[in-house]
Coordinates of C-alpha atoms in Angstrom, one line a residue:
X1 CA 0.0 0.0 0.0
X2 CA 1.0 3.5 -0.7
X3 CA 1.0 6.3 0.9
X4 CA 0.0 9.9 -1.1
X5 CA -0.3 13.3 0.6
X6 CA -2.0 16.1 -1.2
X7 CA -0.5 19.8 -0.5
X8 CA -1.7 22.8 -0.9
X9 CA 1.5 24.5 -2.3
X10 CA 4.9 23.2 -4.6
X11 CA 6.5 25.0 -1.7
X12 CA 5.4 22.7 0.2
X13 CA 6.0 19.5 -2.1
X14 CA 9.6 20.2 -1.8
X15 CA 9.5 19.9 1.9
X16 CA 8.6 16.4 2.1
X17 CA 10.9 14.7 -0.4
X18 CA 12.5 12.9 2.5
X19 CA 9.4 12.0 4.2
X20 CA 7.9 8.4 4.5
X21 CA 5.2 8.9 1.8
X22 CA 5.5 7.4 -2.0
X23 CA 3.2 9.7 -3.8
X24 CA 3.3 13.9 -3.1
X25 CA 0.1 15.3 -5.5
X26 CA -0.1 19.0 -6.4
X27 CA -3.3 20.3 -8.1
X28 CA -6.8 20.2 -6.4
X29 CA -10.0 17.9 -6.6
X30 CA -12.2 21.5 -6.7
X31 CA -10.0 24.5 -7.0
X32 CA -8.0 25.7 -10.4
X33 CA -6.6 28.5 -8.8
X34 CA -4.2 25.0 -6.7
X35 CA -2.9 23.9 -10.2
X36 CA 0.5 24.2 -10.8
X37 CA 2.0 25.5 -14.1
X38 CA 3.9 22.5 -16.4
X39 CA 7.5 23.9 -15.4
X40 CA 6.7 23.6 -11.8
X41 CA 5.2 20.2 -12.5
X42 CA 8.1 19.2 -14.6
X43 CA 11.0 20.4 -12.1
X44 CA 8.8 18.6 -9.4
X45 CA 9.0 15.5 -11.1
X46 CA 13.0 16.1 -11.6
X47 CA 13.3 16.3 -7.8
X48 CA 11.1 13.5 -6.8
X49 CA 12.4 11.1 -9.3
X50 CA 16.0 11.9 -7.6
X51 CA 13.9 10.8 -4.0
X52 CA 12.5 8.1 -5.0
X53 CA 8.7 9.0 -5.1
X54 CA 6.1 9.7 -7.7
X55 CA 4.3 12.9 -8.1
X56 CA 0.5 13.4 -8.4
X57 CA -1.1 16.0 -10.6
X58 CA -4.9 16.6 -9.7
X59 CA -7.2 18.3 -12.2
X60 CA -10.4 19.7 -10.4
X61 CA -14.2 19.9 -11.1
X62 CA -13.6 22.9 -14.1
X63 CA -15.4 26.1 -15.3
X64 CA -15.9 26.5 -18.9
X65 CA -13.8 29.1 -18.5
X66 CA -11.1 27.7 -17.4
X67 CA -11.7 24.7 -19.5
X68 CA -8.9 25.1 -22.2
X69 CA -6.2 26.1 -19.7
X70 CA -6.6 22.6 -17.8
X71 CA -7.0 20.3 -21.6
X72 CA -3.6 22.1 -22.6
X73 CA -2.2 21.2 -19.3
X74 CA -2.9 18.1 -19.0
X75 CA -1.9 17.5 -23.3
X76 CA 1.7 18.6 -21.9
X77 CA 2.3 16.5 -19.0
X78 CA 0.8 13.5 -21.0
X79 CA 4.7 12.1 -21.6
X80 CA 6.1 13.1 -18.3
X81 CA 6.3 10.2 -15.8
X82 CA 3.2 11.4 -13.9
X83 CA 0.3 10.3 -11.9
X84 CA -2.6 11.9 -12.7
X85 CA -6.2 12.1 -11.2
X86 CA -9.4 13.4 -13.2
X87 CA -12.3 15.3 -11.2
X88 CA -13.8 16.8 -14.4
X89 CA -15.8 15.0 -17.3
X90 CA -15.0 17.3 -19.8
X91 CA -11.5 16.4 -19.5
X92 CA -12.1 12.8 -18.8
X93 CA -13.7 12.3 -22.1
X94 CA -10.3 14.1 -24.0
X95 CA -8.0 12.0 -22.0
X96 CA -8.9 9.2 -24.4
X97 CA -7.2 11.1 -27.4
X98 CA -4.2 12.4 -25.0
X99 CA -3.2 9.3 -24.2
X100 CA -1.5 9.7 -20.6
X101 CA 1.7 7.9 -19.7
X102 CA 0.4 6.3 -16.9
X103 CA -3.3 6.0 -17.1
X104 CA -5.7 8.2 -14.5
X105 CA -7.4 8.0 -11.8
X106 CA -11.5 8.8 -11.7
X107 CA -11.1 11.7 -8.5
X108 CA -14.5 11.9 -5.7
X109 CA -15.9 14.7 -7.3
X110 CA -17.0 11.8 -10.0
X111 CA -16.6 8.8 -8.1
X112 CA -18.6 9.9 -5.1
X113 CA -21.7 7.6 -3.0
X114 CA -24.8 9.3 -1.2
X115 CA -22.8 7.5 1.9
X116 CA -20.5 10.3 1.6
X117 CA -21.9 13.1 0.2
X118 CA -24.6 13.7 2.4
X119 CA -24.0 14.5 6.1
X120 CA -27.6 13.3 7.0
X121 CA -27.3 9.7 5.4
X122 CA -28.3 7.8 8.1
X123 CA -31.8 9.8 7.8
X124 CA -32.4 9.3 4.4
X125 CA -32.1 5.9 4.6
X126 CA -33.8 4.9 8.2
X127 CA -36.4 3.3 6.8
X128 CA -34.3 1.6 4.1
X129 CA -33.5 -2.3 3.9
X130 CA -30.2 -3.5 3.7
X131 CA -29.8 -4.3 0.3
X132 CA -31.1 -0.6 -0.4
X133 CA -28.5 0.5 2.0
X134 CA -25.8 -1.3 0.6
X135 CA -26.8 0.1 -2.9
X136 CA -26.7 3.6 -1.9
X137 CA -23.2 3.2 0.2
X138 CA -21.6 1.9 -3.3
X139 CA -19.4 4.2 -5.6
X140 CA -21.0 5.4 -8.8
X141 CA -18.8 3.9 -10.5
X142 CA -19.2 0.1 -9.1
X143 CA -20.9 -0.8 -12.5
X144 CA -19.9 -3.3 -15.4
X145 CA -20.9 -0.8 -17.7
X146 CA -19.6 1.9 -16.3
X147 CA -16.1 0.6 -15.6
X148 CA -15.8 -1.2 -19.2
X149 CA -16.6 2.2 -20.5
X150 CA -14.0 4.9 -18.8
X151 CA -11.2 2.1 -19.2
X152 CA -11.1 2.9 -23.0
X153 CA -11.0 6.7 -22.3
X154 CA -7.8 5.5 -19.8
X155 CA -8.9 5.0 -16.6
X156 CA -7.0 2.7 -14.4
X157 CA -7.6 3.5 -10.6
X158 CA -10.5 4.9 -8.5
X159 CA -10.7 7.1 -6.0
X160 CA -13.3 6.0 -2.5
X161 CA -13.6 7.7 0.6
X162 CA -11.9 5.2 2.9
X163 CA -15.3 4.2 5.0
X164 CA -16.3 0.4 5.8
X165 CA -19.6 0.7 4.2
X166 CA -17.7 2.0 0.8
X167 CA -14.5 -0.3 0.6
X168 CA -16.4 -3.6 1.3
X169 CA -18.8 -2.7 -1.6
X170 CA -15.9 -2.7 -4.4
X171 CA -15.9 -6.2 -5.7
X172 CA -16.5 -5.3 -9.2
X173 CA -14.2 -2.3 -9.4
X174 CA -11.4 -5.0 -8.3
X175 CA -12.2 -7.8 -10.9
X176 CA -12.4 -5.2 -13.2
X177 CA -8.4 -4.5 -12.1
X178 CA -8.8 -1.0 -11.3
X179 CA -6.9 0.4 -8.2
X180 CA -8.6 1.1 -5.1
X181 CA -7.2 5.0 -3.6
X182 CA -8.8 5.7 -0.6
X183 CA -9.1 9.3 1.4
X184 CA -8.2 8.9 4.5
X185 CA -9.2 11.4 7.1
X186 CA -11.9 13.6 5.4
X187 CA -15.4 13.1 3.0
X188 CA -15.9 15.3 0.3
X189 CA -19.7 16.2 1.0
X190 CA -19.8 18.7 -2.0
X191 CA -18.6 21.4 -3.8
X192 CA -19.6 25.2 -5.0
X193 CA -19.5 27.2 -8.0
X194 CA -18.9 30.2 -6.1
X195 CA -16.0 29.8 -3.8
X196 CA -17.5 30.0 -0.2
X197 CA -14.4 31.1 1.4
X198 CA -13.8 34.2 -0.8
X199 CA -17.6 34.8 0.2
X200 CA -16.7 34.9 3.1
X201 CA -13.6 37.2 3.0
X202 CA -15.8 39.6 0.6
X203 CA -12.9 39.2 -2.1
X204 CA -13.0 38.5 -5.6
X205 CA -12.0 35.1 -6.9
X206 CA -9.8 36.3 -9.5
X207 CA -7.5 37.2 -6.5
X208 CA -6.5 33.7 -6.3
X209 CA -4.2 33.8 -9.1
X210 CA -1.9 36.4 -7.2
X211 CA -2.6 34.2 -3.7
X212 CA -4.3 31.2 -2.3
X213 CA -6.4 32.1 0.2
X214 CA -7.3 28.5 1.6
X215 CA -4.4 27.2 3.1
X216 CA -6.0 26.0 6.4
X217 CA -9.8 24.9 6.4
X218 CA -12.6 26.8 7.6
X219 CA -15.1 25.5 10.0
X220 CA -18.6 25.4 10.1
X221 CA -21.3 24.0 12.0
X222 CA -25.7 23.8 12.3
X223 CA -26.8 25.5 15.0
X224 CA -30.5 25.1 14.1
X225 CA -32.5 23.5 11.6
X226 CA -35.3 25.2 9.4
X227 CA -39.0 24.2 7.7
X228 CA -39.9 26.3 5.2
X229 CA -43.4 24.2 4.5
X230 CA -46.4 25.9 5.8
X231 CA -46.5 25.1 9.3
X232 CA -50.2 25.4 12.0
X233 CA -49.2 27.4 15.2
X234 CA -51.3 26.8 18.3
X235 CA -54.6 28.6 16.7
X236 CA -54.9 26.5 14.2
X237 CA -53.2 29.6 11.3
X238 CA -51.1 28.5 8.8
X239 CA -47.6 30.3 7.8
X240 CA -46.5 29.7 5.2
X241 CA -42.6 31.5 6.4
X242 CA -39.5 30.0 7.3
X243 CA -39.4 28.6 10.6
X244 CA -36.7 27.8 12.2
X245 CA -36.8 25.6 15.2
X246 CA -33.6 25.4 17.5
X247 CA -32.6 22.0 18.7
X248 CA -30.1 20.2 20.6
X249 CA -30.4 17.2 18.5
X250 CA -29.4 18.8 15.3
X251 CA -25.3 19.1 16.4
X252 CA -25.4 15.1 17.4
X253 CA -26.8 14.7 13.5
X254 CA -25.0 17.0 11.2
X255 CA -21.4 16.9 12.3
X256 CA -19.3 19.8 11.5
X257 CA -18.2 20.3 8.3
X258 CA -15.0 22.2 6.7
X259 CA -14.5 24.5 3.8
X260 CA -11.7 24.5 2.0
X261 CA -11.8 26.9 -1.4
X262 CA -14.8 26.0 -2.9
X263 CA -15.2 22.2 -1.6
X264 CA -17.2 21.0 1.5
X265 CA -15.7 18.5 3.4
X266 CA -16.7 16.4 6.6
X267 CA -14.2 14.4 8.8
X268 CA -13.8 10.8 8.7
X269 CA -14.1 9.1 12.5
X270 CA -14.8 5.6 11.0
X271 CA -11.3 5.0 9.6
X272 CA -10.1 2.7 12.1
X273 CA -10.6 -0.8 10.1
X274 CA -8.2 -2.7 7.5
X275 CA -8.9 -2.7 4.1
X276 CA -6.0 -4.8 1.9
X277 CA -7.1 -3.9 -1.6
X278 CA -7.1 -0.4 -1.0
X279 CA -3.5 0.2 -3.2
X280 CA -3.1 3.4 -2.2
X281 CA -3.9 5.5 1.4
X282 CA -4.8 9.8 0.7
X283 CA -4.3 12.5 3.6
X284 CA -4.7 15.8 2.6
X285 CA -2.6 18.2 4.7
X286 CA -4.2 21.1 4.6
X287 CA -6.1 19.1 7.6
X288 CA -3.2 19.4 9.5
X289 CA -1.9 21.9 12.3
X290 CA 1.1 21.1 12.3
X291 CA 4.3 19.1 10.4
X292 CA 4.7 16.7 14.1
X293 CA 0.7 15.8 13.9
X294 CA 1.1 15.0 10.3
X295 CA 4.3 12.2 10.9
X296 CA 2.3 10.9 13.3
X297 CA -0.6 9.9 10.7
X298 CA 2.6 8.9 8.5
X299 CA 3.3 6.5 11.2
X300 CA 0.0 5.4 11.8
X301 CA 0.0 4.9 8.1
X302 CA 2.8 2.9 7.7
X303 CA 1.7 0.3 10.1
X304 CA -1.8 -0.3 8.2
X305 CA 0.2 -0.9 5.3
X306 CA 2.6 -3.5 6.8
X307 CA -0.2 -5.3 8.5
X308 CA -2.3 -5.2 4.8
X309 CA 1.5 -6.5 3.3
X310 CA 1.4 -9.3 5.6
X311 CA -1.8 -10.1 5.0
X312 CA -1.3 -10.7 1.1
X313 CA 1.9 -12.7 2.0
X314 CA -0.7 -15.0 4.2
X315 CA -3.1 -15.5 1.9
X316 CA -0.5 -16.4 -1.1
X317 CA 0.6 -18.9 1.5
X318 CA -2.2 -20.1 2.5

């Protein structure tokens, strides 16, 4: 198993070229603002080929706008020795004529489940019966026709949000020998055409080609929840205006969620289970306070993948 970390800068790339991970990925799943230029890409590359490791470009979910800008990017780094990860149908569809060096990888923007991309899952499906649930928790892409069908465009690996209810529904993508990449410590719940966090800051987005804004997440949390269908008060009137109603049991349902640039993510707590086809293990740190909390995920890391090692070694055995 392999160990990738997503950063938020090249800056920041170069910092961990001695550091236990394989794969260091520059880009972003959401934002086009992250993507790095081909000279940085190809000087990366340079450097980690001299370490030992394998760099990661990530093309996000893109504008029309910006559209042309990503296809001649990713045309150029088609020959360089590059993984590459598509969140963007547009260019998944081109990448059949491009021909990329090393295959891609279909990114959670595309490859996402209602498991993940719903905070309130659970309530959607209450009434649901296993089989139904099981359904639901699946990738999109977990079908024959499906996964027959992006392999000619030059799809080779699959990104999942590393949760039990996802990885042990992934039979087919296996058989269909497709790698398994699993996030790690976070869910992406959705994303934004308007960046939230420049909303926030009251700044234009443009300003992100001069400097990333986003460089630690931003939290936020439902304090109350809201009906907006007409609703009888005590005398028997109907409102029809929004109500909203505060309650306790709102914070135990919808967990707190993080923004970073125009993506909404929530944080994984059911990550503590093995999973040995999972190829390659994602942690994003821009989740991350600090460089010591980081090795310390590294670590934890590592041990998952010796244990899922040993386990293969086993089962040739045995």
């Amino acid at each position: 198993m392999n160990i990738e970390i997503r950063v938020n800068t090249i800056e920041e790339a170069y910092t961990l070229m001695e550091s236990q991970v394989n794969i260091i990925a520059v880009g972003n799943e959401n934002c086009v603002y992250k993507v790095p230029k081909y000279d940085e890409i190809r000087d990366l590359v340079n450097e980690a080929r001299n370490n030992n490791k394998k760099i990661r470009v990530v093309f996000p979910k893109t504008p029309n706008i910006h559209f042309d800008n990503m296809l001649e990017l990713l045309e150029k780094i088609a020959n360089l020795d590059v993984l590459v990860t598509i969140n963007d149908y547009g260019l998944m569809f081109r990448a059949k004529d491009i021909k990329l060096m090393n295959g891609f990888a279909i990114g959670r923007v595309l490859a996402f489940s209602l498991l993940t991309s719903s905070p309130w899952y659970d309530l959607l499906v209450e009434g649901e019966n296993q089989e139904i649930k099981k359904a639901l928790a699946t990738s999109n892409m977990d079908s024959t026709y499906k996964l027959d069908f992006v392999k000619t465009l030059g799809a080779n690996e699959i990104e999942i949000e590393y949760l039990k209810e996802v990885c042990e529904n992934t039979e087919r993508i296996i058989e269909k020998t497709f790698k398994l990449s699993a996030h790690y410590e976070s869910c992406l719940v959705g994303y934004s055409r308007c960046c939230p966090v420049k909303k926030m800051l009251q700044e234009e987005t443009s300003t992100c080609a001069e400097e990333i804004a986003c460089s630690e997440p931003y939290y936020i949390e439902f304090k109350e929840k809201f009906n907006t269908i007409p609703v009888q008060n005590k005398k028997n009137n109907y409102n029809s205006m929004t109500h909203y109603v505060e309650d306790e049991l709102v914070k135990k349902i919808f967990t707190p969620l993080m923004v970073v640039g125009n993506g909404l993510y929530k944080k994984n707590e059911n990550n503590n289970f093995e999973y040995k086809n999972v190829s390659t293990m994602i942690i994003n740190s821009v989740f991350y306070d600090d460089k010591e909390h980081l090795e310390n995920v590294f670590e934890l890391l590592k041990i998952k993948k010796e244990i899922s090692e040993c386990s293969i070694v086993k089962k040739q055995i045995g």
